[in-house]
Every structure is written in C-alpha cells, then in structure tokens.
C-alpha cells in the first residue's frame, strides 16, 4: 500500500497516526520526506504495510528532486493498492501531476481527502467530493483528518478491500523497516526544517556519525551537511543559538524514542552542491 500525493498534503502525518508512533518527519514545509519509509500496522486479522513516499512535485531544480519523484513513481508500480492523498484546502498544479501519475500507474486506488478539520464550512465537503470524483473517476473517497486521527478506520477498511491475503511479513511488534539511526537523523532534520527558512532547510542533510549505547546514556554524534558556508552560519546562528535549539528539541524527542538519556552532539559541514551529487545522495540513502 503506497501513500502518494503532492508534498505537504499530510502523508507522513497519516503514517505516524496509523502506526501510533513517530517514525516519519512531518513539517509545514513541502518536500519534507525524501525516502521511502515503511509503516507496519498489525491488526488482529491482517498486517498492512504502508509505504510513505516523497511528495510528487513538478518543479525539480536538483538531482535530489528528480530522485525523490523517481522513488515515488517507482513505488506506485509495486503497490497492491495506492492511497492517493489530496488536501481539502487547496488544489495545485502538483496535484494535477499526481492525478496524471495515478492514471499512468493503472493501479487500484483509494482517494484520501485530508485536513477536513480545517474546513470551516462543512457544506463545502460534498461539492468538493463530487469534484474529486469527477477528476479521479472514483467513488472511493475517504474524508479524513490525519492530524486529529479522524476517520482512520475508514481508511483501513477501504484498503483492506483491495489487499491480497498472505502471511504476516513482519513481527507483530515492529512498526517500520527503518533503523533507529535513520529515525533519529530524520528527527534532527525535522527540527532543522521547523527552525529555518527558504532554501536553508533544503540545503541540509543529516548523517549519524556515531551512536554509542552506554547503558543509561546514549551518545550520538550527528553531522549536518549544508551546501554553502552562508548556510552553515545560519544553522549555527548567533552565538550558536540556533544549533543549540535544534539540538535541544531533537534530543528531547530522541530521549522519548529511546527511553534513555541522550547526549547529542551536532556538527555542521559544508558539502558543496550535495543535492546534485550522486555519491552524496547515495550516502544518505536516496535511491536513484
Ligand atoms: N490541519 C491539519 N493539518 C494537517 C493534517 N495532516 C497533516 N497536516 C499538516 O500538514 C503539514 C504537512 O504534513 P506532512 O505529513 O509532513 O505532509 P507530507 O504529505 O508527508 O509532505 P511531504 O513529505 O513533503 O511530501 C504538517 O504541518 C502537518 O501537521 C490534518 O489532517 N489537518
Ligand atoms: Mg512526508
């Protein structure tokens, strides 16, 4: 089951809500997710594998953007069913692109209309659904609020109708295929996305250099790549204020995740134009 949609519609928020744990970064900025992330939901009678994907987008200034789209489009082909997400507040050219890709993929899909909590006038919902039915040519439209976990059972029910029966592929207590290190690097990157603006967040990538479990304490060294020296200055901030804030916020969440005290050390290094460099993308696990 693959989650597709333009950036920022709420795919990763839904993934986290479904698995009941924060495994994917979510921010108000588009293009937060860069990787394919599996979320495993084990029910009494079934196990559903949700695949969160980078948002499909048409403006692709860098190699990383094209790689993100390639991952998303490639994953659509492999899925038994797609959950296609749109945002109730806005239809954009990127949604149009999603629509084209969904048609080209020729897979069964369920349409998720997210962020209905933001709709002040509930009377708009029916015409909006009618409009989407027309655009996508489907009756399977589920209005939800991923943020408030509203109507998620209907999502599961709709998808179960399309999923083939088979053995459980993962242990029942597992929620993702991603390593702890990956989730930690994403939590740090999320804080950078939340605390920086314009091109700066996109200029960063986070690599965990060291992870040492010392029993009561876990020591983590993380390296933040930036594309330019000016971005390094911004990330560090005046008197190191910003990097301190990023570190504090990330550490709090990592401690919750690990259930242990964490000593988090952040480093910043310029890696020029890494967003266009095949090797750098490989280093952070972005498939081509
Ligand atoms: N009001 C409201 N906000 C939501 C809802 N779902 C997600 N959001 C917000 O929308 C923003 C984007 O959410 P993400 O889950 O990061 O979106 P995404 O589709 O994964 O975006 P990309 O990873 O960039 O493709 C965040 O600020 C979320 O808090 C919702 O149901 N209601
Ligand atoms: Mg996402």
mmCIF file of C-alpha atoms and ligand atoms in Angstrom:
data_model
loop_
_atom_site.group_PDB
_atom_site.id
_atom_site.type_symbol
_atom_site.label_atom_id
_atom_site.label_comp_id
_atom_site.label_asym_id
_atom_site.label_seq_id
_atom_site.Cartn_x
_atom_site.Cartn_y
_atom_site.Cartn_z
ATOM 1 C CA UNK A 1 0.000 0.000 0.000
ATOM 2 C CA UNK A 2 1.735 3.173 -1.127
ATOM 3 C CA UNK A 3 0.854 6.689 0.015
ATOM 4 C CA UNK A 4 1.079 9.163 -2.817
ATOM 5 C CA UNK A 5 0.261 12.824 -3.182
ATOM 6 C CA UNK A 6 1.938 16.165 -3.648
ATOM 7 C CA UNK A 7 4.251 17.470 -0.925
ATOM 8 C CA UNK A 8 2.617 18.761 2.269
ATOM 9 C CA UNK A 9 -0.795 17.074 1.970
ATOM 10 C CA UNK A 10 -0.181 15.065 5.163
ATOM 11 C CA UNK A 11 1.072 11.630 4.066
ATOM 12 C CA UNK A 12 3.693 11.245 6.790
ATOM 13 C CA UNK A 13 1.274 12.559 9.410
ATOM 14 C CA UNK A 14 -1.101 9.774 8.406
ATOM 15 C CA UNK A 15 1.676 7.185 8.506
ATOM 16 C CA UNK A 16 2.595 8.185 12.066
ATOM 17 C CA UNK A 17 -1.060 8.187 13.137
ATOM 18 C CA UNK A 18 -1.633 4.720 11.685
ATOM 19 C CA UNK A 19 1.381 3.076 13.287
ATOM 20 C CA UNK A 20 0.845 5.055 16.511
ATOM 21 C CA UNK A 21 4.425 6.219 16.698
ATOM 22 C CA UNK A 22 6.502 8.958 15.125
ATOM 23 C CA UNK A 23 8.613 7.255 12.516
ATOM 24 C CA UNK A 24 8.461 9.932 9.799
ATOM 25 C CA UNK A 25 9.295 13.619 9.957
ATOM 26 C CA UNK A 26 6.355 15.973 9.414
ATOM 27 C CA UNK A 27 6.659 19.723 8.937
ATOM 28 C CA UNK A 28 4.636 22.563 7.427
ATOM 29 C CA UNK A 29 7.240 22.778 4.638
ATOM 30 C CA UNK A 30 6.818 20.863 1.370
ATOM 31 C CA UNK A 31 9.309 18.134 0.431
ATOM 32 C CA UNK A 32 9.963 17.049 3.976
ATOM 33 C CA UNK A 33 10.065 13.333 3.165
ATOM 34 C CA UNK A 34 12.976 12.249 0.977
ATOM 35 C CA UNK A 35 12.891 8.477 1.467
ATOM 36 C CA UNK A 36 10.543 5.588 1.129
ATOM 37 C CA UNK A 37 9.505 4.689 4.696
ATOM 38 C CA UNK A 38 7.564 1.585 5.609
ATOM 39 C CA UNK A 39 4.967 1.707 8.361
ATOM 40 C CA UNK A 40 3.693 -1.643 9.598
ATOM 41 C CA UNK A 41 0.207 -1.839 11.064
ATOM 42 C CA UNK A 42 -0.628 -5.185 12.628
ATOM 43 C CA UNK A 43 -4.330 -5.804 13.192
ATOM 44 C CA UNK A 44 -5.973 -8.923 14.567
ATOM 45 C CA UNK A 45 -6.745 -10.299 11.142
ATOM 46 C CA UNK A 46 -4.264 -8.538 8.923
ATOM 47 C CA UNK A 47 -0.977 -6.758 8.619
ATOM 48 C CA UNK A 48 -0.944 -3.709 6.385
ATOM 49 C CA UNK A 49 2.331 -2.338 5.067
ATOM 50 C CA UNK A 50 2.009 1.387 4.397
ATOM 51 C CA UNK A 51 4.720 2.973 2.295
ATOM 52 C CA UNK A 52 5.204 6.675 2.878
ATOM 53 C CA UNK A 53 6.786 8.389 -0.103
ATOM 54 C CA UNK A 54 8.273 11.732 -1.036
ATOM 55 C CA UNK A 55 5.599 14.071 -2.386
ATOM 56 C CA UNK A 56 5.361 14.211 -6.160
ATOM 57 C CA UNK A 57 6.351 17.637 -7.424
ATOM 58 C CA UNK A 58 6.841 19.277 -10.794
ATOM 59 C CA UNK A 59 9.488 21.885 -10.005
ATOM 60 C CA UNK A 60 12.698 19.887 -9.838
ATOM 61 C CA UNK A 61 15.728 22.154 -9.571
ATOM 62 C CA UNK A 62 18.093 19.470 -8.280
ATOM 63 C CA UNK A 63 19.009 15.850 -8.817
ATOM 64 C CA UNK A 64 17.548 15.074 -5.394
ATOM 65 C CA UNK A 65 14.132 16.304 -6.593
ATOM 66 C CA UNK A 66 14.193 14.035 -9.598
ATOM 67 C CA UNK A 67 15.387 11.137 -7.422
ATOM 68 C CA UNK A 68 12.511 11.745 -4.975
ATOM 69 C CA UNK A 69 9.967 11.653 -7.783
ATOM 70 C CA UNK A 70 11.587 8.536 -9.244
ATOM 71 C CA UNK A 71 11.313 6.745 -5.905
ATOM 72 C CA UNK A 72 7.677 7.743 -5.523
ATOM 73 C CA UNK A 73 6.665 6.843 -9.062
ATOM 74 C CA UNK A 74 8.587 3.553 -8.980
ATOM 75 C CA UNK A 75 6.937 2.529 -5.706
ATOM 76 C CA UNK A 76 3.491 3.114 -7.145
ATOM 77 C CA UNK A 77 4.083 0.324 -9.630
ATOM 78 C CA UNK A 78 4.912 -2.202 -6.915
ATOM 79 C CA UNK A 79 1.945 -1.471 -4.643
ATOM 80 C CA UNK A 80 -1.187 -3.638 -4.498
ATOM 81 C CA UNK A 81 -3.221 -0.518 -3.900
ATOM 82 C CA UNK A 82 -2.496 3.191 -3.674
ATOM 83 C CA UNK A 83 -3.760 5.663 -1.123
ATOM 84 C CA UNK A 84 -3.791 8.918 -3.039
ATOM 85 C CA UNK A 85 -3.960 11.945 -0.782
ATOM 86 C CA UNK A 86 -5.232 15.430 -1.529
ATOM 87 C CA UNK A 87 -5.630 18.389 0.784
ATOM 88 C CA UNK A 88 -9.154 19.759 1.274
ATOM 89 C CA UNK A 89 -7.913 23.336 1.357
ATOM 90 C CA UNK A 90 -6.057 23.504 -1.929
ATOM 91 C CA UNK A 91 -5.731 22.002 -5.410
ATOM 92 C CA UNK A 92 -2.385 22.836 -7.070
ATOM 93 C CA UNK A 93 -0.518 22.034 -10.297
ATOM 94 C CA UNK A 94 1.355 19.357 -8.348
ATOM 95 C CA UNK A 95 -1.995 17.678 -7.595
ATOM 96 C CA UNK A 96 -2.593 17.699 -11.325
ATOM 97 C CA UNK A 97 0.755 15.914 -11.755
ATOM 98 C CA UNK A 98 -0.265 13.368 -9.098
ATOM 99 C CA UNK A 99 -3.504 12.773 -10.963
ATOM 100 C CA UNK A 100 -1.544 12.075 -14.171
ATOM 101 C CA UNK A 101 0.834 9.689 -12.400
ATOM 102 C CA UNK A 102 -2.033 7.809 -10.749
ATOM 103 C CA UNK A 103 -3.706 7.372 -14.116
ATOM 104 C CA UNK A 104 -0.435 6.168 -15.655
ATOM 105 C CA UNK A 105 0.244 3.710 -12.802
ATOM 106 C CA UNK A 106 -3.010 1.942 -13.554
ATOM 107 C CA UNK A 107 -3.287 0.541 -10.001
ATOM 108 C CA UNK A 108 -6.400 0.388 -7.837
ATOM 109 C CA UNK A 109 -6.556 3.361 -5.501
ATOM 110 C CA UNK A 110 -8.469 4.935 -2.664
ATOM 111 C CA UNK A 111 -8.608 8.723 -2.529
ATOM 112 C CA UNK A 112 -7.989 10.307 0.867
ATOM 113 C CA UNK A 113 -9.277 13.835 1.324
ATOM 114 C CA UNK A 114 -7.174 15.120 4.209
ATOM 115 C CA UNK A 115 -7.268 18.145 6.520
ATOM 116 C CA UNK A 116 -11.061 18.270 6.699
ATOM 117 C CA UNK A 117 -10.629 19.693 10.214
ATOM 118 C CA UNK A 118 -9.520 22.921 8.532
ATOM 119 C CA UNK A 119 -12.766 23.303 6.623
ATOM 120 C CA UNK A 120 -14.804 25.950 8.366
ATOM 121 C CA UNK A 121 -17.809 25.469 6.124
ATOM 122 C CA UNK A 122 -18.716 21.768 6.166
ATOM 123 C CA UNK A 123 -21.192 22.414 3.348
ATOM 124 C CA UNK A 124 -18.174 22.626 1.036
ATOM 125 C CA UNK A 125 -17.354 18.974 1.629
ATOM 126 C CA UNK A 126 -19.990 17.449 -0.649
ATOM 127 C CA UNK A 127 -19.242 19.601 -3.724
ATOM 128 C CA UNK A 128 -15.523 19.015 -3.127
ATOM 129 C CA UNK A 129 -16.051 15.253 -3.065
ATOM 130 C CA UNK A 130 -18.169 15.498 -6.222
ATOM 131 C CA UNK A 131 -15.385 17.464 -7.902
ATOM 132 C CA UNK A 132 -12.742 14.897 -6.907
ATOM 133 C CA UNK A 133 -14.969 12.034 -8.026
ATOM 134 C CA UNK A 134 -15.072 13.685 -11.423
ATOM 135 C CA UNK A 135 -11.331 14.388 -11.611
ATOM 136 C CA UNK A 136 -10.151 10.967 -10.449
ATOM 137 C CA UNK A 137 -13.042 8.913 -11.764
ATOM 138 C CA UNK A 138 -13.564 7.047 -8.492
ATOM 139 C CA UNK A 139 -16.186 6.679 -5.780
ATOM 140 C CA UNK A 140 -13.691 5.524 -3.167
ATOM 141 C CA UNK A 141 -13.167 8.851 -1.415
ATOM 142 C CA UNK A 142 -12.495 8.946 2.313
ATOM 143 C CA UNK A 143 -12.515 12.331 4.083
ATOM 144 C CA UNK A 144 -10.054 12.325 6.996
ATOM 145 C CA UNK A 145 -8.035 14.370 9.384
ATOM 146 C CA UNK A 146 -4.658 12.687 9.755
ATOM 147 C CA UNK A 147 -3.606 15.241 12.339
ATOM 148 C CA UNK A 148 -6.579 14.514 14.580
ATOM 149 C CA UNK A 149 -6.774 10.817 13.707
ATOM 150 C CA UNK A 150 -10.298 11.246 12.390
ATOM 151 C CA UNK A 151 -11.914 8.560 10.236
ATOM 152 C CA UNK A 152 -8.733 6.470 10.006
ATOM 153 C CA UNK A 153 -10.691 3.248 10.490
ATOM 154 C CA UNK A 154 -12.455 4.011 7.203
ATOM 155 C CA UNK A 155 -9.036 4.258 5.523
ATOM 156 C CA UNK A 156 -8.059 0.833 6.805
ATOM 157 C CA UNK A 157 -11.436 -0.667 5.855
ATOM 158 C CA UNK A 158 -11.278 0.728 2.324
ATOM 159 C CA UNK A 159 -7.714 -0.503 1.763
ATOM 160 C CA UNK A 160 -8.404 -3.953 3.173
ATOM 161 C CA UNK A 161 -10.903 -4.489 0.379
ATOM 162 C CA UNK A 162 -8.042 -4.306 -2.132
ATOM 163 C CA UNK A 163 -5.257 -6.068 -0.297
ATOM 164 C CA UNK A 164 -4.478 -9.702 -1.047
ATOM 165 C CA UNK A 165 -4.355 -12.247 1.745
ATOM 166 C CA UNK A 166 -0.972 -13.553 2.744
ATOM 167 C CA UNK A 167 1.244 -14.349 5.691
ATOM 168 C CA UNK A 168 2.418 -11.578 8.034
ATOM 169 C CA UNK A 169 5.706 -10.295 6.645
ATOM 170 C CA UNK A 170 6.945 -8.605 9.819
ATOM 171 C CA UNK A 171 6.936 -9.434 13.540
ATOM 172 C CA UNK A 172 3.789 -8.070 15.218
ATOM 173 C CA UNK A 173 5.605 -5.514 17.355
ATOM 174 C CA UNK A 174 7.591 -3.988 14.520
ATOM 175 C CA UNK A 175 6.411 -0.624 13.195
ATOM 176 C CA UNK A 176 8.944 0.173 10.496
ATOM 177 C CA UNK A 177 11.717 -1.235 8.336
ATOM 178 C CA UNK A 178 13.855 1.804 9.083
ATOM 179 C CA UNK A 179 16.709 1.725 11.579
ATOM 180 C CA UNK A 180 16.779 3.715 14.785
ATOM 181 C CA UNK A 181 19.648 5.701 13.326
ATOM 182 C CA UNK A 182 17.549 6.682 10.338
ATOM 183 C CA UNK A 183 14.623 7.791 12.509
ATOM 184 C CA UNK A 184 16.992 9.811 14.697
ATOM 185 C CA UNK A 185 18.529 11.549 11.687
ATOM 186 C CA UNK A 186 15.027 12.393 10.464
ATOM 187 C CA UNK A 187 14.018 13.812 13.855
ATOM 188 C CA UNK A 188 17.033 16.113 13.715
ATOM 189 C CA UNK A 189 16.271 17.120 10.143
ATOM 190 C CA UNK A 190 12.669 17.810 11.137
ATOM 191 C CA UNK A 191 13.854 20.304 13.739
ATOM 192 C CA UNK A 192 16.035 22.000 11.130
ATOM 193 C CA UNK A 193 13.022 22.246 8.803
ATOM 194 C CA UNK A 194 10.955 23.740 11.598
ATOM 195 C CA UNK A 195 13.555 26.305 12.614
ATOM 196 C CA UNK A 196 14.990 27.510 9.298
ATOM 197 C CA UNK A 197 13.508 29.060 6.182
ATOM 198 C CA UNK A 198 13.677 29.498 2.438
ATOM 199 C CA UNK A 199 16.425 27.405 0.825
ATOM 200 C CA UNK A 200 18.278 26.615 4.060
ATOM 201 C CA UNK A 201 16.307 23.536 5.187
ATOM 202 C CA UNK A 202 16.646 22.015 1.710
ATOM 203 C CA UNK A 203 20.371 22.616 1.795
ATOM 204 C CA UNK A 204 20.695 20.282 4.795
ATOM 205 C CA UNK A 205 21.002 16.562 5.274
ATOM 206 C CA UNK A 206 21.747 14.724 8.495
ATOM 207 C CA UNK A 207 24.120 11.836 8.877
ATOM 208 C CA UNK A 208 24.560 9.928 12.149
ATOM 209 C CA UNK A 209 28.299 9.544 12.620
ATOM 210 C CA UNK A 210 28.329 7.756 15.952
ATOM 211 C CA UNK A 211 25.765 6.005 18.127
ATOM 212 C CA UNK A 212 27.067 4.592 21.354
ATOM 213 C CA UNK A 213 24.762 2.987 23.900
ATOM 214 C CA UNK A 214 26.471 3.282 27.254
ATOM 215 C CA UNK A 215 23.639 1.743 29.262
ATOM 216 C CA UNK A 216 21.939 4.657 30.992
ATOM 217 C CA UNK A 217 23.128 7.147 28.406
ATOM 218 C CA UNK A 218 23.274 7.120 24.633
ATOM 219 C CA UNK A 219 25.875 9.265 22.925
ATOM 220 C CA UNK A 220 25.043 10.403 19.433
ATOM 221 C CA UNK A 221 27.168 12.431 17.035
ATOM 222 C CA UNK A 222 25.303 13.797 14.046
ATOM 223 C CA UNK A 223 26.714 15.666 11.108
ATOM 224 C CA UNK A 224 24.568 18.261 9.357
ATOM 225 C CA UNK A 225 25.561 18.841 5.774
ATOM 226 C CA UNK A 226 24.897 22.216 4.202
ATOM 227 C CA UNK A 227 25.532 23.307 0.651
ATOM 228 C CA UNK A 228 27.151 26.681 1.373
ATOM 229 C CA UNK A 229 29.229 28.405 4.058
ATOM 230 C CA UNK A 230 26.467 31.031 4.422
ATOM 231 C CA UNK A 231 24.036 28.254 5.318
ATOM 232 C CA UNK A 232 26.456 26.907 7.900
ATOM 233 C CA UNK A 233 26.446 30.336 9.549
ATOM 234 C CA UNK A 234 22.668 30.387 9.605
ATOM 235 C CA UNK A 235 22.354 26.876 11.064
ATOM 236 C CA UNK A 236 24.820 27.695 13.822
ATOM 237 C CA UNK A 237 23.133 31.024 14.470
ATOM 238 C CA UNK A 238 24.255 33.976 16.561
ATOM 239 C CA UNK A 239 26.464 32.703 19.349
ATOM 240 C CA UNK A 240 25.442 29.169 18.421
ATOM 241 C CA UNK A 241 21.862 29.809 19.495
ATOM 242 C CA UNK A 242 20.112 28.069 16.602
ATOM 243 C CA UNK A 243 22.108 24.874 16.575
ATOM 244 C CA UNK A 244 21.625 24.706 20.324
ATOM 245 C CA UNK A 245 17.866 24.972 19.878
ATOM 246 C CA UNK A 246 17.866 22.317 17.123
ATOM 247 C CA UNK A 247 19.897 20.024 19.381
ATOM 248 C CA UNK A 248 17.689 20.587 22.421
ATOM 249 C CA UNK A 249 14.452 19.899 20.581
ATOM 250 C CA UNK A 250 15.835 16.850 18.798
ATOM 251 C CA UNK A 251 17.373 15.447 21.975
ATOM 252 C CA UNK A 252 14.041 15.644 23.810
ATOM 253 C CA UNK A 253 12.329 13.542 21.151
ATOM 254 C CA UNK A 254 15.210 11.101 20.806
ATOM 255 C CA UNK A 255 15.120 10.557 24.568
ATOM 256 C CA UNK A 256 11.405 9.770 24.343
ATOM 257 C CA UNK A 257 12.066 7.378 21.475
ATOM 258 C CA UNK A 258 14.889 5.538 23.213
ATOM 259 C CA UNK A 259 13.547 5.823 26.751
ATOM 260 C CA UNK A 260 17.027 6.881 27.850
ATOM 261 C CA UNK A 261 19.096 9.973 28.468
ATOM 262 C CA UNK A 262 20.821 11.163 25.336
ATOM 263 C CA UNK A 263 23.915 13.212 24.772
ATOM 264 C CA UNK A 264 23.543 14.683 21.300
ATOM 265 C CA UNK A 265 26.422 16.423 19.607
ATOM 266 C CA UNK A 266 25.727 18.225 16.335
ATOM 267 C CA UNK A 267 28.353 19.213 13.777
ATOM 268 C CA UNK A 268 27.919 21.257 10.619
ATOM 269 C CA UNK A 269 29.950 20.739 7.488
ATOM 270 C CA UNK A 270 29.773 22.284 4.036
ATOM 271 C CA UNK A 271 29.316 19.699 1.335
ATOM 272 C CA UNK A 272 29.080 21.804 -1.766
ATOM 273 C CA UNK A 273 26.117 21.149 -4.059
ATOM 274 C CA UNK A 274 25.387 17.771 -2.497
ATOM 275 C CA UNK A 275 21.791 17.940 -3.789
ATOM 276 C CA UNK A 276 23.192 17.380 -7.274
ATOM 277 C CA UNK A 277 25.817 14.830 -6.380
ATOM 278 C CA UNK A 278 25.083 11.149 -6.971
ATOM 279 C CA UNK A 279 27.528 9.962 -4.313
ATOM 280 C CA UNK A 280 26.175 12.269 -1.631
ATOM 281 C CA UNK A 281 22.655 11.118 -2.346
ATOM 282 C CA UNK A 282 23.797 7.537 -2.040
ATOM 283 C CA UNK A 283 25.479 8.347 1.288
ATOM 284 C CA UNK A 284 22.148 9.462 2.723
ATOM 285 C CA UNK A 285 20.342 6.501 1.226
ATOM 286 C CA UNK A 286 18.482 8.198 -1.584
ATOM 287 C CA UNK A 287 17.929 5.668 -4.277
ATOM 288 C CA UNK A 288 18.185 6.731 -7.881
HETATM 289 N N1 LIG B 1 -4.969 20.840 9.930
HETATM 290 C C1 LIG B 1 -4.391 19.707 9.524
HETATM 291 N N2 LIG B 1 -3.075 19.707 9.244
HETATM 292 C C2 LIG B 1 -2.524 18.552 8.835
HETATM 293 C C3 LIG B 1 -3.272 17.360 8.707
HETATM 294 N N3 LIG B 1 -2.436 16.379 8.275
HETATM 295 C C4 LIG B 1 -1.217 16.948 8.143
HETATM 296 N N4 LIG B 1 -1.258 18.256 8.491
HETATM 297 C C5 LIG B 1 -0.156 19.222 8.494
HETATM 298 O O1 LIG B 1 0.304 19.394 7.169
HETATM 299 C C6 LIG B 1 1.717 19.612 7.145
HETATM 300 C C7 LIG B 1 2.376 18.617 6.218
HETATM 301 O O2 LIG B 1 2.271 17.307 6.741
HETATM 302 P P1 LIG B 1 3.233 16.111 6.301
HETATM 303 O O3 LIG B 1 2.685 14.883 6.920
HETATM 304 O O4 LIG B 1 4.644 16.481 6.565
HETATM 305 O O5 LIG B 1 2.968 16.125 4.735
HETATM 306 P P2 LIG B 1 3.573 15.138 3.606
HETATM 307 O O6 LIG B 1 2.471 14.863 2.654
HETATM 308 O O7 LIG B 1 4.228 13.970 4.233
HETATM 309 O O8 LIG B 1 4.631 16.096 2.909
HETATM 310 P P3 LIG B 1 5.995 15.676 2.118
HETATM 311 O O9 LIG B 1 6.784 14.775 2.997
HETATM 312 O O10 LIG B 1 6.660 16.997 1.909
HETATM 313 O O11 LIG B 1 5.566 15.043 0.836
HETATM 314 C C8 LIG B 1 2.182 19.486 8.600
HETATM 315 O O12 LIG B 1 2.288 20.790 9.138
HETATM 316 C C9 LIG B 1 1.062 18.707 9.255
HETATM 317 O O13 LIG B 1 0.922 18.985 10.633
HETATM 318 C C10 LIG B 1 -4.659 17.391 9.026
HETATM 319 O O14 LIG B 1 -5.398 16.415 8.963
HETATM 320 N N5 LIG B 1 -5.152 18.595 9.424
HETATM 321 MG MG1 LIG B 2 6.141 13.355 4.218
#
